[in-house]
CSV table of C-alpha atoms in Angstrom, one decimal:
chain,number,residue,atom,x,y,z
A,75,MET,CA,96.7,83.3,111.1
A,76,LYS,CA,93.1,83.7,110.0
A,77,VAL,CA,92.1,86.2,107.3
A,78,PHE,CA,88.6,87.2,106.3
A,79,ILE,CA,88.0,88.7,102.9
A,80,SER,CA,84.8,90.3,101.9
A,81,GLY,CA,83.6,92.4,99.0
A,82,GLY,CA,81.4,92.7,96.0
A,83,CYS,CA,81.0,90.0,93.4
A,84,LYS,CA,83.7,89.7,90.8
A,85,ASN,CA,86.0,92.3,92.6
A,86,GLY,CA,89.1,90.1,92.9
A,87,LYS,CA,88.4,88.5,96.3
A,88,SER,CA,89.3,84.9,95.2
A,89,THR,CA,92.6,86.0,93.5
A,90,LEU,CA,93.6,87.9,96.7
A,91,ALA,CA,92.5,85.0,98.8
A,92,GLU,CA,94.7,82.6,96.8
A,93,SER,CA,97.7,84.9,97.2
A,94,ALA,CA,97.1,85.2,100.9
A,95,ALA,CA,96.7,81.5,101.4
A,96,CYS,CA,99.9,80.8,99.4
A,97,ALA,CA,101.8,83.4,101.5
A,98,LEU,CA,100.6,81.9,104.8
A,99,ARG,CA,101.6,78.4,103.8
A,100,ARG,CA,104.9,77.1,105.2
A,101,ARG,CA,107.2,74.9,103.1
A,102,GLY,CA,106.0,71.3,103.3
A,103,GLU,CA,102.6,72.0,104.7
A,104,PRO,CA,99.5,71.2,102.7
A,105,LEU,CA,97.5,73.9,101.0
A,106,TYR,CA,93.7,73.3,100.8
A,107,TYR,CA,91.0,74.8,98.8
A,108,ILE,CA,87.6,74.3,100.4
A,109,ALA,CA,85.0,74.8,97.5
A,110,THR,CA,81.5,75.4,98.8
A,111,MET,CA,79.7,76.3,95.6
A,112,ARG,CA,77.2,73.9,94.1
A,113,PRO,CA,76.7,74.8,90.5
A,114,HIS,CA,73.2,75.6,89.4
A,115,ASP,CA,73.6,76.9,85.9
A,116,ALA,CA,76.2,77.4,83.0
A,117,GLU,CA,77.6,80.6,84.6
A,118,ASP,CA,78.3,78.7,87.9
A,119,ILE,CA,80.0,75.9,86.0
A,120,ALA,CA,82.1,78.4,84.0
A,121,ARG,CA,83.1,80.2,87.2
A,122,ILE,CA,84.2,76.9,88.8
A,123,LYS,CA,86.2,76.0,85.8
A,124,ARG,CA,87.9,79.4,85.8
A,125,HIS,CA,88.8,79.2,89.5
A,126,ARG,CA,90.2,75.7,88.9
A,127,ARG,CA,92.4,77.0,86.1
A,128,GLU,CA,93.6,79.9,88.2
A,129,ARG,CA,94.5,77.6,91.1
A,130,GLN,CA,96.4,75.2,88.8
A,131,GLY,CA,100.0,74.7,89.6
A,132,LYS,CA,99.7,76.5,93.0
A,133,GLY,CA,99.7,73.3,95.1
A,134,PHE,CA,96.1,73.4,96.2
A,135,ILE,CA,94.4,70.2,97.3
A,136,THR,CA,90.7,70.8,96.6
A,137,PHE,CA,87.8,69.5,98.7
A,138,GLU,CA,84.2,70.2,97.7
A,139,ILE,CA,82.4,70.7,101.0
A,140,GLY,CA,79.0,72.3,100.4
A,141,THR,CA,77.7,71.8,104.0
A,142,ASP,CA,79.2,70.8,107.3
A,143,ILE,CA,82.4,72.8,107.2
A,144,GLU,CA,83.7,70.9,110.2
A,145,LYS,CA,84.2,68.0,107.9
A,146,ALA,CA,87.4,69.7,106.8
A,147,LEU,CA,88.8,69.2,110.2
A,148,ARG,CA,88.3,65.4,109.8
A,149,ILE,CA,89.6,64.9,106.3
A,150,ALA,CA,92.6,67.3,106.2
A,151,ASP,CA,95.8,68.1,108.1
A,152,VAL,CA,94.7,70.9,110.5
A,153,ASP,CA,98.3,72.2,110.5
A,154,GLY,CA,97.9,73.1,106.8
A,155,THR,CA,96.6,76.3,105.2
A,156,PHE,CA,92.9,76.5,104.2
A,157,LEU,CA,91.2,78.7,101.7
A,158,LEU,CA,87.4,78.6,102.3
A,159,ASP,CA,85.6,80.0,99.3
A,160,SER,CA,82.9,81.0,100.2
A,161,LEU,CA,80.7,81.6,103.1
A,162,THR,CA,78.1,83.0,100.7
A,163,ALA,CA,77.6,79.6,99.1
A,164,LEU,CA,78.0,77.7,102.3
A,165,CYS,CA,75.2,79.7,103.9
A,166,ALA,CA,72.9,79.1,100.9
A,167,ASN,CA,73.6,75.4,100.8
A,168,GLU,CA,72.9,75.0,104.5
A,169,MET,CA,69.7,77.2,104.4
A,170,PHE,CA,68.1,76.2,101.2
A,171,THR,CA,68.0,72.3,101.1
A,172,GLU,CA,66.1,69.8,99.1
A,173,HIS,CA,63.9,69.4,102.2
A,174,GLY,CA,63.0,73.1,102.3
A,175,ILE,CA,64.3,76.2,104.0
A,176,ASP,CA,66.2,75.9,107.3
A,177,LEU,CA,65.7,79.3,109.0
A,178,GLY,CA,67.9,78.0,111.9
A,179,ALA,CA,70.9,77.4,109.7
A,180,ALA,CA,72.8,80.6,110.7
A,181,GLU,CA,73.3,79.6,114.3
A,182,ARG,CA,74.3,76.0,113.5
A,183,VAL,CA,76.8,77.1,110.8
A,184,GLU,CA,78.2,79.9,113.0
A,185,LYS,CA,79.1,77.2,115.5
A,186,GLN,CA,80.7,75.1,112.8
A,187,LEU,CA,82.6,78.1,111.4
A,188,GLU,CA,84.0,78.9,114.8
A,189,ALA,CA,85.0,75.3,115.3
A,190,PHE,CA,86.7,75.2,111.9
A,191,LEU,CA,88.5,78.5,112.4
A,192,SER,CA,89.7,77.6,115.9
A,193,GLY,CA,90.7,74.1,114.7
A,194,VAL,CA,93.1,75.0,111.9
A,195,LYS,CA,96.4,76.8,111.9
A,196,ASN,CA,95.9,79.1,108.9
A,197,ALA,CA,92.8,80.0,107.1
A,198,VAL,CA,91.6,82.5,104.5
A,199,VAL,CA,87.8,82.9,104.4
A,200,VAL,CA,85.9,84.6,101.5
A,201,SER,CA,82.4,86.1,101.5
A,202,ASP,CA,80.4,88.3,99.3
A,203,PHE,CA,79.3,91.7,100.6
A,204,ILE,CA,75.6,91.7,99.7
A,205,TYR,CA,74.2,94.2,102.2
A,206,ALA,CA,74.2,97.5,100.2
A,207,GLU,CA,71.2,96.7,98.0
A,208,PRO,CA,68.4,99.1,98.8
A,209,MET,CA,65.6,96.9,97.4
A,210,MET,CA,63.0,95.1,99.4
A,211,PHE,CA,63.2,91.3,99.2
A,212,ASP,CA,60.9,88.5,100.1
A,213,GLU,CA,61.1,87.0,103.6
A,214,TYR,CA,63.4,84.1,102.6
A,215,THR,CA,65.9,86.4,100.9
A,216,ASP,CA,65.9,88.7,103.8
A,217,ALA,CA,66.4,85.7,106.1
A,218,TYR,CA,69.4,84.6,103.9
A,219,ILE,CA,70.9,88.0,104.1
A,220,ARG,CA,70.6,88.0,107.9
A,221,ALA,CA,72.1,84.5,108.1
A,222,LEU,CA,75.1,85.5,106.0
A,223,SER,CA,75.6,88.6,108.1
A,224,VAL,CA,75.8,86.3,111.2
A,225,LEU,CA,78.5,84.3,109.5
A,226,ASP,CA,80.4,87.3,108.2
A,227,ARG,CA,80.4,88.9,111.7
A,228,CYS,CA,81.6,85.6,113.2
A,229,ALA,CA,84.5,85.4,110.6
A,230,ALA,CA,85.4,89.1,111.3
A,231,ARG,CA,85.4,88.6,115.0
A,232,VAL,CA,87.5,85.3,115.0
A,233,CYS,CA,89.9,86.3,112.2
A,234,ASP,CA,93.1,88.2,112.8
A,235,THR,CA,92.8,90.2,109.6
A,236,VAL,CA,89.7,91.6,107.9
A,237,VAL,CA,89.9,92.9,104.4
A,238,GLU,CA,87.2,94.4,102.1
A,239,VAL,CA,87.9,94.4,98.4
A,240,CYS,CA,86.3,97.2,96.5
A,241,ALA,CA,86.8,97.7,92.7
A,242,GLY,CA,89.9,95.4,93.0
A,243,THR,CA,91.4,97.3,95.8
A,244,PRO,CA,91.8,95.7,99.2
A,245,TYR,CA,91.0,97.8,102.3
A,246,ILE,CA,92.3,96.4,105.6
A,247,HIS,CA,89.9,97.0,108.4
A,248,LYS,CA,91.7,94.8,111.0
A,249,GLY,CA,95.2,93.3,111.3
A,250,GLU,CA,97.6,93.0,108.4
A,251,LEU,CA,97.5,91.3,105.1
A,252,ILE,CA,100.4,89.1,103.9
A,253,VAL,CA,100.4,88.3,100.2
């Protein structure tokens, strides 16, 4: 089963995703946490530490994969359950590199995401809903928002369940959620 969870920042997506991944896991199968965030400041480091504490004792094997999500297919047991947190960071990592801005990242990462999701037995994918901001942004931020929307639509299309978390409440738009 594949589950896509989206919603605003700090709305409980990660907690819900952990519960869903644990519920999907079958006894004896591995449980993987694919961390995509690359810390850039003290707030990022604190968030990573908090997420690690929250996962402690739940049986997650953590891989830090900031780019090339298909790598998970090569280093983990595809019959396990995967929690990919998050598409938001993965998209940023792939698009904004030390070599500049890759405006073609969305198409490449969409193919990788489809391959990842079709290659694993169970997955929970998390992304941030960032589309409601009425402000005008520079061309690169707009390009990033468009790229993330490509990945979110891909995840929503491929996944069996689509959930939006708003103010801590999950709203199921497709399928059913097992937690």
